[in-house]
Coordinates of C-alpha atoms in Angstrom, one line a residue:
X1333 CA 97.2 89.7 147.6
X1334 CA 96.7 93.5 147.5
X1335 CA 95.1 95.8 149.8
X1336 CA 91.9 95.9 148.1
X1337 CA 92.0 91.7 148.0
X1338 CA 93.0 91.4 151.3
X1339 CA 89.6 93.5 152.3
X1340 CA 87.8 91.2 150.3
X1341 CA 89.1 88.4 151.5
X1342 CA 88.6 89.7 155.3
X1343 CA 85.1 90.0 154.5
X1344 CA 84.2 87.2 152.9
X1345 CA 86.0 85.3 156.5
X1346 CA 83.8 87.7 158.3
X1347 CA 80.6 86.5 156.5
X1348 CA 81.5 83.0 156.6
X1349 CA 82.5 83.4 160.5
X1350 CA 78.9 85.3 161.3
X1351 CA 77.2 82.2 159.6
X1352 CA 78.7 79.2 160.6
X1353 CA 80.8 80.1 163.6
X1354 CA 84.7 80.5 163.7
X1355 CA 85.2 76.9 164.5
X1356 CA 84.1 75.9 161.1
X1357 CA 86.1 78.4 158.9
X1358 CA 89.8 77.3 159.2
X1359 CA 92.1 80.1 158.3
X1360 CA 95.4 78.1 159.7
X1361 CA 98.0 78.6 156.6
X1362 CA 99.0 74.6 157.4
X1363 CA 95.3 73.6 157.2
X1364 CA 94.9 75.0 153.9
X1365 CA 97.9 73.6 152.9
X1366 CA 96.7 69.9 153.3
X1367 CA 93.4 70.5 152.1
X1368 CA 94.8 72.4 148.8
X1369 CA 96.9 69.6 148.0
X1370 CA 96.0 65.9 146.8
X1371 CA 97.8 62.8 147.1
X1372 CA 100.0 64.2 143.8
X1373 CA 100.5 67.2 143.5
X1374 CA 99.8 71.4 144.8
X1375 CA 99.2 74.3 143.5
X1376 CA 97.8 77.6 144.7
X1377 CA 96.6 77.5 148.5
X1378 CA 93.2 78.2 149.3
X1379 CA 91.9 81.8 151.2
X1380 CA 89.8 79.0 153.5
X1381 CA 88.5 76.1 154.4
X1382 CA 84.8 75.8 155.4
X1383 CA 83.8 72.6 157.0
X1384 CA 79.8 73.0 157.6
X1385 CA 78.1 71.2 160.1
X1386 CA 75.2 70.3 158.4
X1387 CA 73.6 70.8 155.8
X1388 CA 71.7 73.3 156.3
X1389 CA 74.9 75.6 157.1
X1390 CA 76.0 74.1 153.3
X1391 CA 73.2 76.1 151.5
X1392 CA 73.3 79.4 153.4
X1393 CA 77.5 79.0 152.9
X1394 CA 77.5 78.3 149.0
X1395 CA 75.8 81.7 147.6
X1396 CA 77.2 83.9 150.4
X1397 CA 81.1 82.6 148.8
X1398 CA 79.1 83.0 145.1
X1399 CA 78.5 86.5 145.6
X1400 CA 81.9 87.4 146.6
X1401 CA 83.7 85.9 143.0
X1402 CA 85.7 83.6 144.7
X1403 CA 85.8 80.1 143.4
X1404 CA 84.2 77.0 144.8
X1405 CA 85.5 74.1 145.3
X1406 CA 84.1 71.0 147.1
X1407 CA 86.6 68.2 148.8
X1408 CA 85.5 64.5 150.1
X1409 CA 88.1 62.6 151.3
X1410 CA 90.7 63.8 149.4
X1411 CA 92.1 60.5 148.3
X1412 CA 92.4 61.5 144.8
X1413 CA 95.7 62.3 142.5
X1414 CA 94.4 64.1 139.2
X1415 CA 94.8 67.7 140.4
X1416 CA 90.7 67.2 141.4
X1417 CA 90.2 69.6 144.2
X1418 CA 93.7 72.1 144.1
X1419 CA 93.2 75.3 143.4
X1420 CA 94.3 77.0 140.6
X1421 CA 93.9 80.6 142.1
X1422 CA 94.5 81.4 145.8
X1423 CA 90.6 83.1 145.7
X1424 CA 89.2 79.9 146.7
X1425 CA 87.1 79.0 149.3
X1426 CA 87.4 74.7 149.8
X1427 CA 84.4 73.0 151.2
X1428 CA 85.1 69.6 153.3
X1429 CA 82.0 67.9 153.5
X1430 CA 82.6 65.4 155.7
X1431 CA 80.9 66.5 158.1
X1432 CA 77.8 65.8 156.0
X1433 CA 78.0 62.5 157.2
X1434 CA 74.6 61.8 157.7
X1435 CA 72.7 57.9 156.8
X1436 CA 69.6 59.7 156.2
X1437 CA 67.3 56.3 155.5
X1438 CA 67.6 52.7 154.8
X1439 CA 64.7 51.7 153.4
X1440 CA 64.8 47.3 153.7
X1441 CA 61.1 47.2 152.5
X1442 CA 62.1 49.5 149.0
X1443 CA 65.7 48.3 148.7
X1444 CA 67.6 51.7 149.0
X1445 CA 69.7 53.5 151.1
X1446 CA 69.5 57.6 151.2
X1447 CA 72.6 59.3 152.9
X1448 CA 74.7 62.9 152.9
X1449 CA 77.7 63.5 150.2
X1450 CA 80.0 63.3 153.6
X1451 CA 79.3 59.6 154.3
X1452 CA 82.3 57.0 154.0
X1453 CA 81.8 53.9 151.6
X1454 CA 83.3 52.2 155.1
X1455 CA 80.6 53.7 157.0
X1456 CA 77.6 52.2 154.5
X1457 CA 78.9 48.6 154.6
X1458 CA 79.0 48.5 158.4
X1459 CA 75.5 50.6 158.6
X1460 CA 73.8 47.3 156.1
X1461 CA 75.9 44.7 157.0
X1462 CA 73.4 43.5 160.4
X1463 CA 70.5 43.7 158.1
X1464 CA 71.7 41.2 155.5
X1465 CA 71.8 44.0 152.4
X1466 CA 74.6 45.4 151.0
X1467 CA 75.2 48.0 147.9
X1468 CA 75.9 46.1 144.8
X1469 CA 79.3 48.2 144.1
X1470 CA 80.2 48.8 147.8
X1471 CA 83.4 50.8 147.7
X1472 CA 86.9 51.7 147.0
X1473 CA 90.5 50.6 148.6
X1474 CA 90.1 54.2 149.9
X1475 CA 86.7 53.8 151.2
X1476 CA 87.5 54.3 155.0
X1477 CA 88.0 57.4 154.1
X1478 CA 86.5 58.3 150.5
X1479 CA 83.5 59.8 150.6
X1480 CA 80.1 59.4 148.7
X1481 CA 80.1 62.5 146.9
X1482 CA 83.9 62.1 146.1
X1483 CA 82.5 58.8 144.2
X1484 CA 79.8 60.5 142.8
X1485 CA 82.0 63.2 141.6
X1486 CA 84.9 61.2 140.8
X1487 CA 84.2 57.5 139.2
X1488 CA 84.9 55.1 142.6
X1489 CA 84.8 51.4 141.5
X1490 CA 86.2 48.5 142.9
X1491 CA 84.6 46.2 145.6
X1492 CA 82.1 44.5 143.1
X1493 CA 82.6 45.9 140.5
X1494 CA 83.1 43.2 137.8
X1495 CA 79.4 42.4 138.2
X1496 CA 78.0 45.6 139.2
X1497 CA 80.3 48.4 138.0
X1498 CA 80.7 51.4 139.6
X1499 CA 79.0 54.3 142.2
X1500 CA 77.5 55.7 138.9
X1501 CA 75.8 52.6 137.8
X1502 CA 74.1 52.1 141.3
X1503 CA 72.9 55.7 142.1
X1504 CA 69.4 56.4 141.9
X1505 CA 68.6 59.9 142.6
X1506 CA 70.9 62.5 143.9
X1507 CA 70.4 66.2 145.5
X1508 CA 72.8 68.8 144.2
X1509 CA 73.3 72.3 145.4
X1510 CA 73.8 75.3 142.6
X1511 CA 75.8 78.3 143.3
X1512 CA 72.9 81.0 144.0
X1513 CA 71.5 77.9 146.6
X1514 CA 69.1 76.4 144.3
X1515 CA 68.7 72.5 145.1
X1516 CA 68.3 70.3 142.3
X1517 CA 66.4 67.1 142.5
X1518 CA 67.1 64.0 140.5
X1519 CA 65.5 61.0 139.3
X1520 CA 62.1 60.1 141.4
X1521 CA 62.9 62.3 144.2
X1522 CA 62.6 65.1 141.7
X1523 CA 59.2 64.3 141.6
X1524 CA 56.0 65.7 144.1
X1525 CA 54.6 63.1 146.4
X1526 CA 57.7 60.9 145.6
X1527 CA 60.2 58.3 146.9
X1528 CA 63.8 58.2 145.7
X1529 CA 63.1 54.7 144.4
X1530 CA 63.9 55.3 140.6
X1531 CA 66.1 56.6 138.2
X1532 CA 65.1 57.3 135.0
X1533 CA 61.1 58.7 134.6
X1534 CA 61.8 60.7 131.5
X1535 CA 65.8 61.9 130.7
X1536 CA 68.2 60.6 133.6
X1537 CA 69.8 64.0 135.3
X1538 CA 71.4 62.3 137.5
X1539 CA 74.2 61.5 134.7
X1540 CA 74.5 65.4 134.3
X1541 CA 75.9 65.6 137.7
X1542 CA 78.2 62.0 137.1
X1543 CA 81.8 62.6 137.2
X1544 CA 81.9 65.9 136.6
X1545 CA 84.3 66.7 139.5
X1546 CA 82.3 69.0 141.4
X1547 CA 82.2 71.2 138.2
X1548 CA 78.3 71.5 137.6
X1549 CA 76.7 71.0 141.5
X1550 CA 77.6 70.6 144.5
X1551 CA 76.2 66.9 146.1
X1552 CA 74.7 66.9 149.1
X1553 CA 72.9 63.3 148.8
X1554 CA 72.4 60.4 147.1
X1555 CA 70.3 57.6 146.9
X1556 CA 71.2 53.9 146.3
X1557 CA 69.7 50.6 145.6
X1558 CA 70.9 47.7 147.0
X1559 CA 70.8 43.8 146.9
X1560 CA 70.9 40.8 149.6
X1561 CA 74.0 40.7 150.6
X1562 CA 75.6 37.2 149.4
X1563 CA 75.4 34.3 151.9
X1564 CA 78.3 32.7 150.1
X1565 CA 81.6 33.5 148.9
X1566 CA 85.0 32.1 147.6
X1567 CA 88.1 33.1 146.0
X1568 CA 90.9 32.3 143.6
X1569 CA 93.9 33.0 142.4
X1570 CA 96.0 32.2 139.4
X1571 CA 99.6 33.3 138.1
X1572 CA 100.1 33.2 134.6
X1573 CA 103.3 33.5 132.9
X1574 CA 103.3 36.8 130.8
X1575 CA 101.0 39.7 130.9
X1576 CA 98.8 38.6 127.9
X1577 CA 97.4 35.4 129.0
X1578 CA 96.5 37.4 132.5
X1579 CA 94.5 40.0 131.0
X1580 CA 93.3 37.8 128.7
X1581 CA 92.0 35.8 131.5
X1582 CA 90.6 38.3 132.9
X1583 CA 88.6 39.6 130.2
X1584 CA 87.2 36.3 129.5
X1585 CA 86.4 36.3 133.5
X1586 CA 85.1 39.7 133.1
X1587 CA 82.9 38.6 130.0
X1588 CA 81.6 35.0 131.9
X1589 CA 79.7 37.3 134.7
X1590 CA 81.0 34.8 137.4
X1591 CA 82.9 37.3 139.8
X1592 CA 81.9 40.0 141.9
X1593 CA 85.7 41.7 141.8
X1594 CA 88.5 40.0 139.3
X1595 CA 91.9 42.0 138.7
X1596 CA 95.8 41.5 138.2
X1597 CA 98.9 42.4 139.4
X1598 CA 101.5 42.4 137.7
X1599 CA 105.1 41.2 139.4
X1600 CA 106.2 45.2 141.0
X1601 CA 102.1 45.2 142.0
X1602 CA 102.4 42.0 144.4
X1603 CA 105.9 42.3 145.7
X1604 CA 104.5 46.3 146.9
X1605 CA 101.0 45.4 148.3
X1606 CA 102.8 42.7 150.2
X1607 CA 105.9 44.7 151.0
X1608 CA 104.1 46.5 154.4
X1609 CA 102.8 43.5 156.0
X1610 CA 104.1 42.4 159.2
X1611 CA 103.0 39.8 162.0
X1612 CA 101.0 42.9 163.3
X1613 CA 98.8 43.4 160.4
X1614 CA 98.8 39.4 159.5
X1615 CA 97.5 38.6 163.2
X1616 CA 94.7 41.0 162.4
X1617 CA 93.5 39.1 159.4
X1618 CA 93.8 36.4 160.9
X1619 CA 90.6 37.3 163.4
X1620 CA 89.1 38.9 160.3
X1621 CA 89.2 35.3 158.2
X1622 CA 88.3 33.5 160.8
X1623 CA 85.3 35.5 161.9
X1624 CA 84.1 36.0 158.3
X1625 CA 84.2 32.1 158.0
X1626 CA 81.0 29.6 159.3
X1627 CA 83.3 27.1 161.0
X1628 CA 86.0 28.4 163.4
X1629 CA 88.1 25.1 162.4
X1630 CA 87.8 25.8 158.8
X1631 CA 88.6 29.7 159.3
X1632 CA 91.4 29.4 161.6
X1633 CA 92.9 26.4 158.7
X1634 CA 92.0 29.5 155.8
X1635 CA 94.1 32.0 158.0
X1636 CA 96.7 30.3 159.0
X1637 CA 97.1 28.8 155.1
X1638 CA 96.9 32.7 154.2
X1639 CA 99.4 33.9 156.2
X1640 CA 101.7 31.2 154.9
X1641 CA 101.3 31.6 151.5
X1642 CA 100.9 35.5 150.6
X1643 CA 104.5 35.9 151.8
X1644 CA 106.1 33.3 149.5
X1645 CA 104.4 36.1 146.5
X1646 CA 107.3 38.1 147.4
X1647 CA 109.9 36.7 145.1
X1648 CA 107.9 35.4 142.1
X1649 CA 108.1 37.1 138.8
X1650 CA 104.8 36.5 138.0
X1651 CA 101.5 38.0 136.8
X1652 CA 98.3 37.1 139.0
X1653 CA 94.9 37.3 138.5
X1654 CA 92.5 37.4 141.7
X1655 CA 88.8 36.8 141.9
X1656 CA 86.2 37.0 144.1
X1657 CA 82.8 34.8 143.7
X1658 CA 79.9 35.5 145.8
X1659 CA 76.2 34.1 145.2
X1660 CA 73.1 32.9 147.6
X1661 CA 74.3 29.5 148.1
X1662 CA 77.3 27.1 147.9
X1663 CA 76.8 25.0 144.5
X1664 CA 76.0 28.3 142.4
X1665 CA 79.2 29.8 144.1
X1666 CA 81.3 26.7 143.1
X1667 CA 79.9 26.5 139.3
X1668 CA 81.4 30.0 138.9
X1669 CA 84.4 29.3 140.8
X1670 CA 84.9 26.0 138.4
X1671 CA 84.2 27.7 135.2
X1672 CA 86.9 30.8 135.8
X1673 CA 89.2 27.7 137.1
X1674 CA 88.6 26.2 133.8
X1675 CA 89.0 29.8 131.9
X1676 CA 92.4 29.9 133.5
X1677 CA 93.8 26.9 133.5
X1678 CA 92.8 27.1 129.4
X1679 CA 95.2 30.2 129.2
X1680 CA 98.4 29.2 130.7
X1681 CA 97.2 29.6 134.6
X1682 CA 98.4 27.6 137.6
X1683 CA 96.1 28.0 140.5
X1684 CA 98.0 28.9 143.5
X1685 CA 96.1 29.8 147.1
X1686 CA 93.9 32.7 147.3
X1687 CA 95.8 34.9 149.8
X1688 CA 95.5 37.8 148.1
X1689 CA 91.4 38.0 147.3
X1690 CA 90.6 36.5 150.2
X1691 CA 92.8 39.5 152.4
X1692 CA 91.3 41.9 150.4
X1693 CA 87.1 40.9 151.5
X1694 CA 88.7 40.1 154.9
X1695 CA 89.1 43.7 155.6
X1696 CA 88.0 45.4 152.6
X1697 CA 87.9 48.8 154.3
X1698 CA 91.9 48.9 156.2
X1699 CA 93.8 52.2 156.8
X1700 CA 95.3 54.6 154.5
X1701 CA 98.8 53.9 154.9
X1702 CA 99.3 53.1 151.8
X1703 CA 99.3 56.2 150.5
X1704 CA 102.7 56.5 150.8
X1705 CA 105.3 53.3 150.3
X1706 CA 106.8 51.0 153.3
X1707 CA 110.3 52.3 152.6
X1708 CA 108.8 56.2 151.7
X1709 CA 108.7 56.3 148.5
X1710 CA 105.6 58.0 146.7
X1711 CA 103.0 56.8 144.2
X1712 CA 100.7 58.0 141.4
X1713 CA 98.2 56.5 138.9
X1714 CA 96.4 56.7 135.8
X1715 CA 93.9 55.0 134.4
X1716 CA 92.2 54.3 131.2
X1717 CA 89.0 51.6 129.9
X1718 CA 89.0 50.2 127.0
X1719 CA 86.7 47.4 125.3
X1720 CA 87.9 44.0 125.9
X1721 CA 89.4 43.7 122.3
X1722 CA 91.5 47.1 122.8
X1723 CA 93.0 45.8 125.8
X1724 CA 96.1 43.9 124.4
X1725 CA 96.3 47.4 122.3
X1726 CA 96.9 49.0 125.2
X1727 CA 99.1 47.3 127.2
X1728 CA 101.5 47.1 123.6
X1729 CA 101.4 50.9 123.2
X1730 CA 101.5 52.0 126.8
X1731 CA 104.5 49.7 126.9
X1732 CA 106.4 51.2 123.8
X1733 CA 106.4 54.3 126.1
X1734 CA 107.8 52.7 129.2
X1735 CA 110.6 51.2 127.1
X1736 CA 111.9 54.4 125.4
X1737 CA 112.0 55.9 128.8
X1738 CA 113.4 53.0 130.7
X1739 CA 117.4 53.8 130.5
X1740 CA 115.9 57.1 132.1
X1741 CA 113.7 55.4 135.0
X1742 CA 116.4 53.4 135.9
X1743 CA 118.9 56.4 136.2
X1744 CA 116.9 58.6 138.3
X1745 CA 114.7 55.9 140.0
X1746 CA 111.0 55.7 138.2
X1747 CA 109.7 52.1 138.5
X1748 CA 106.0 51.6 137.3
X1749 CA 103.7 48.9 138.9
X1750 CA 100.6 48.2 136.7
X1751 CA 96.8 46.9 137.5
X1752 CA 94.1 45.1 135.5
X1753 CA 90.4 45.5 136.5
X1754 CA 87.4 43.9 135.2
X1755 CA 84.6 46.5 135.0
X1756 CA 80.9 45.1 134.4
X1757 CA 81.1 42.7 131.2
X1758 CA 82.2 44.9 128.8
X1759 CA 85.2 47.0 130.1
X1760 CA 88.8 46.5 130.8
X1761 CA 90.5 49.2 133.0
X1762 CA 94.9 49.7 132.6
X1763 CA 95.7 51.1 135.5
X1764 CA 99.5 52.3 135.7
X1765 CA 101.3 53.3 138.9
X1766 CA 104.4 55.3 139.1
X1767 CA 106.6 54.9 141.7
X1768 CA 109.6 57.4 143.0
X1769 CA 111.1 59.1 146.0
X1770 CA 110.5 62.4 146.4
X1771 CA 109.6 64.8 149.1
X1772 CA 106.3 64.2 151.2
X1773 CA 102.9 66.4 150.7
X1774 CA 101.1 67.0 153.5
X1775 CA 98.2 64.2 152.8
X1776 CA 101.1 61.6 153.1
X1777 CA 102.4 62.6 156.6
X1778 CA 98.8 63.0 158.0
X1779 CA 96.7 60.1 156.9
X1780 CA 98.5 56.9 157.6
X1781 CA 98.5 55.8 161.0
X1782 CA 101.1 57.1 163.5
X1783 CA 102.5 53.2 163.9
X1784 CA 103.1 53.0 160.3
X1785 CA 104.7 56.7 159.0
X1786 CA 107.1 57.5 162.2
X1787 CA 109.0 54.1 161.0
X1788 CA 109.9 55.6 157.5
X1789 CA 111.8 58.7 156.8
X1790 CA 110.8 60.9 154.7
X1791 CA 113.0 61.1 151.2
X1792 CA 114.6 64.4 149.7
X1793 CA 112.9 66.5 147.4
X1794 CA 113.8 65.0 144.2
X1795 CA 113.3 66.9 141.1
X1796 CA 114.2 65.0 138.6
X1797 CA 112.3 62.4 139.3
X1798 CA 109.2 64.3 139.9
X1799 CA 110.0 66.0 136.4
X1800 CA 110.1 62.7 134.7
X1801 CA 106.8 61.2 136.6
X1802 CA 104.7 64.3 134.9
X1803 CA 106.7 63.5 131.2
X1804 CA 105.3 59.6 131.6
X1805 CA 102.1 60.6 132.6
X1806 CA 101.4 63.3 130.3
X1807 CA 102.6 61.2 127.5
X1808 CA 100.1 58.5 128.6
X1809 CA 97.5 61.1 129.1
X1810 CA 97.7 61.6 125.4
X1811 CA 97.8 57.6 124.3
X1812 CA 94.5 56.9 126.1
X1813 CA 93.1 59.6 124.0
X1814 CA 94.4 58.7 120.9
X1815 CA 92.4 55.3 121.6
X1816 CA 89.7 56.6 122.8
X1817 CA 89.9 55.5 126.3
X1818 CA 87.6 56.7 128.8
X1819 CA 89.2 57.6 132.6
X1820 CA 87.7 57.5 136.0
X1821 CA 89.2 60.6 138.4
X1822 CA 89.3 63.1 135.5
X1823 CA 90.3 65.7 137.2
X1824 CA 92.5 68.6 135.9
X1825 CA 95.0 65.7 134.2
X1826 CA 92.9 64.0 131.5
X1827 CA 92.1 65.0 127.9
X1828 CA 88.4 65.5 128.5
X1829 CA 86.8 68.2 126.7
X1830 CA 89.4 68.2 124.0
X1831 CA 88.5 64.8 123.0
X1832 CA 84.9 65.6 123.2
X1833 CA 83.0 65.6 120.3
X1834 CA 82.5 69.6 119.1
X1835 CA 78.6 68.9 119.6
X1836 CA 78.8 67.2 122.3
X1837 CA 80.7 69.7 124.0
X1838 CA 78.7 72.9 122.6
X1839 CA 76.0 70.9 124.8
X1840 CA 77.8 70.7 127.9
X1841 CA 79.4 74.3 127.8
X1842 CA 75.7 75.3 127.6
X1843 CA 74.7 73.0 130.6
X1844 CA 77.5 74.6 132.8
X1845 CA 76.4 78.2 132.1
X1846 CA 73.4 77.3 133.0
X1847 CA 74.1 75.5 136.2
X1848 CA 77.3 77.9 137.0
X1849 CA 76.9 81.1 134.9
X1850 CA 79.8 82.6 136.7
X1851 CA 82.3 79.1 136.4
X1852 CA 82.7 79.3 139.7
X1853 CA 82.3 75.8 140.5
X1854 CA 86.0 74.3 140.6
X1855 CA 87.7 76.2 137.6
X1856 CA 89.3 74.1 135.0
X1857 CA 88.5 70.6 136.3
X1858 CA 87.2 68.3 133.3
X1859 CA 88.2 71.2 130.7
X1860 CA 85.9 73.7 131.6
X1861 CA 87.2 77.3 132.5

């Protein structure tokens, strides 16, 4: 920075400091470090991090940062890898929100929950689970730490999401924060003498504010609905001799509308979600099947069985398919369980015990350290949905490019992993995960717990490697838009707005100049500049 930037820059601290207190305006060059990079990759490092208390701090914060040119850019829990929240200039203020963490209402008589952008996923699912309700989708692998308004902002799907799709498909109204400190209300709380029971009276603006990486608003709530949490539930699992008959499987699972979650693994995908267990962590399912089961007998039998079988996994070349069923009551549970069993066994499956699903709902909310892997190596993932009948498309051509590069990966030490997801009826999500050792960021020596990371050392700065990781991705970047794929966790990484239709994005230039005349809201994420 120059002289005349630094001033700025002072003053703007000053400002913030005079406002919120110096305790919530972190100017440590190591702080903004981790909060300027994801789990992927850096860039530029932030001027500051403002971490409001409330609220109420949030709104007089936003326009004061607006004013000085600087550009805005709001974090969660930072669990993503598309380049989402790193700065591309250093005259960024970063905004952690997870302070916001706020569950605002739960209203049992109306069937929604109203809480800040700060709360976790983690913290909603123990906030519902004494009174018997539960959100529909109720949160990510990340969601101990993942935030609502990371979801929001992002795409977050997982837990229940073959029936019930994603955060986006549950939300009902949100409240979103523009640049000069106007708050925008939507669906029925955007109405006088209103409750945020609704979603769509007249044109749904909540999908304005859907995945657009922080880019048009910033969220400081959200409203869901929710659902009786299921009394019953039950699990399978079934390996499957190639790739095709899995996720061909798992489409026709997806299509049935019989499971709540339903996904595969292929071979490198089991042997690494298996490779950090230990007695430790297998103990502490243990409690956690047996509590979540209505006879102690059979839970400690289902436990035990668990333990036993997840480790054979290990050393089988094998694609699996996992699936959770959950309903009100036992018979409708087991029809769905018996008509995916017959599904599977029709395409080449053997049933084997359902260690995996069952570890997964266990514990559906464990912590981070998988964020880096057991031996230190590092991780990043893509992801594209397709229909159902583009799936085996996908797989062929996203295949075509692993092969011409795999003399390459094997030389410098790329492996790729890959997942299948079932999302709603009617979409099939490739997931690919590359794998590599490489210097640590700072997100990877923080998050994971202290009993976990000082048992691994951390790997060399590998170049090459890292070089080749961007050339694979980039290259599948560009495949899932010459299908016409859609991605979750856009980011700065996916081809967005150049895909977009030119209408289509005439009309969403116009809503961002609208919203964020000055672009200030996290430059360059989703295309816009």
């Amino acid at each position: 920075m120059n002289s005349s930037s630094n001033k700025k820059n002072d003053q703007l601290i000053s400002d913030l400091n005079d406002i919120l207190g110096e305790s919530s305006v972190v100017i440590d060059k190591s702080e903004r470090e981790f909060y300027s990079a994801d789990v992927y990759s850096k860039d530029k490092v932030c001027s500051a991090v403002v971490r409001p208390k409330n609220k109420e701090f949030l709104i007089k914060a936003i326009p004061i940062v607006s004013k000085s040119g600087y550009s805005i850019i709001v974090r969660g829990g930072g669990m993503s890898y598309t380049k989402g929240y790193v700065p591309t200039k250093e005259d960024t203020i970063i905004f952690d929100l997870s302070l916001l963490n706020k569950i605002i209402e739960v209203n049992e008589a109306d069937m929604y929950i109203t809480v800040e952008a700060g709360v976790t996923w983690k913290e909603i699912y123990e906030k519902l689970k004494p009174t018997g309700l539960r959100l529909p989708f109720f949160g990510t692998f990340s969601g101990v730490r993942a935030t609502v308004g990371g979801g929001l902002s992002q795409g977050a799907l997982f837990m229940g999401t073959a029936r019930y799709g994603q955060a986006a498909d549950i939300v009902l109204s949100m409240e979103v924060l523009l640049p000069d400190g106007t708050l925008i209300k939507t669906g029925q709380s955007g109405f006088k003498n209103s409750k945020p029971f609704y979603r769509t009276y007249g044109p749904d603006l909540n999908g304005i504010f859907i995945h657009d990486g922080g880019s048009l608003g910033v969220k400081t709530q959200a409203t869901f609905r929710l659902i009786t949490a299921p009394k019953q539930t039950d699990y399978l699992t079934f390996v499957f001799p190639d790739v095709n008959s899995a996720c061909s499987s798992l489409s026709l699972v997806a299509k049935s509308g019989a499971a709540e979650e339903a996904y595969v693994f292929d071979p490198i995908s089991t042997k690494k979600n298996l490779s950090t267990l230990n007695i430790k962590e297998d103990l502490k399912t243990l409690a956690k099947v047996t509590t979540n089961q209505s006879s102690i007998k059979k839970g400690i039998i289902d436990a035990s069985n668990l333990i036993l079988s997840g480790k054979k996994f290990i050393n089988k070349d094998m694609f699996s398919l996992h699936v959770v069923c959950a309903g009100r009551r036992i018979n409708s549970v087991k029809d769905d369980i018996n008509l995916i069993r017959d599904i599977c066994i029709k395409n080449k499956g053997n049933e084997i015990p359902n260690s995996i699903p069952k570890a997964v709902r266990s514990n559906p909310f464990k912590p981070l350290n998988g964020v880096i892997g057991s031996k230190g190596d590092r991780w990043v993932a893509l992801n594209a949905k397709v229909p159902h009948s583009q799936s085996q498309k996908i797989i062929d051509e996203a295949d075509k490019i692993l092969e011409r590069y795999k003399d390459e990966m094997e030389r410098i030490g790329v492996s790729v992993s890959r997942l299948f997801i079932a999302i709603g009826t009617h979409a099939f999500s490739y997931e690919p995960v590359f794998h590599w050792y490489d210097s640590w960021l700072p997100i990877h020596k923080r998050i994971p717990e202290k009993s976990y990371i000082t048992k691994i050392k951390e790997p060399k700065e590998n170049v090459d490697a890292a070089l080749l990781v961007e050339k694979l991705r980039r290259e599948m970047v560009e495949l899932f838009a010459s299908l016409g794929a859609s991605s979750n966790q856009i980011g700065k990484t996916y081809l967005y707005s150049e895909m977009l239709n030119p209408n289509t994005l005439s009309l969403l230039k116009s809503i961002k100049n609208y919203l964020d005349p000055n672009a200030q809201l996290n430059p360059g994420v989703i295309g816009l500049n």
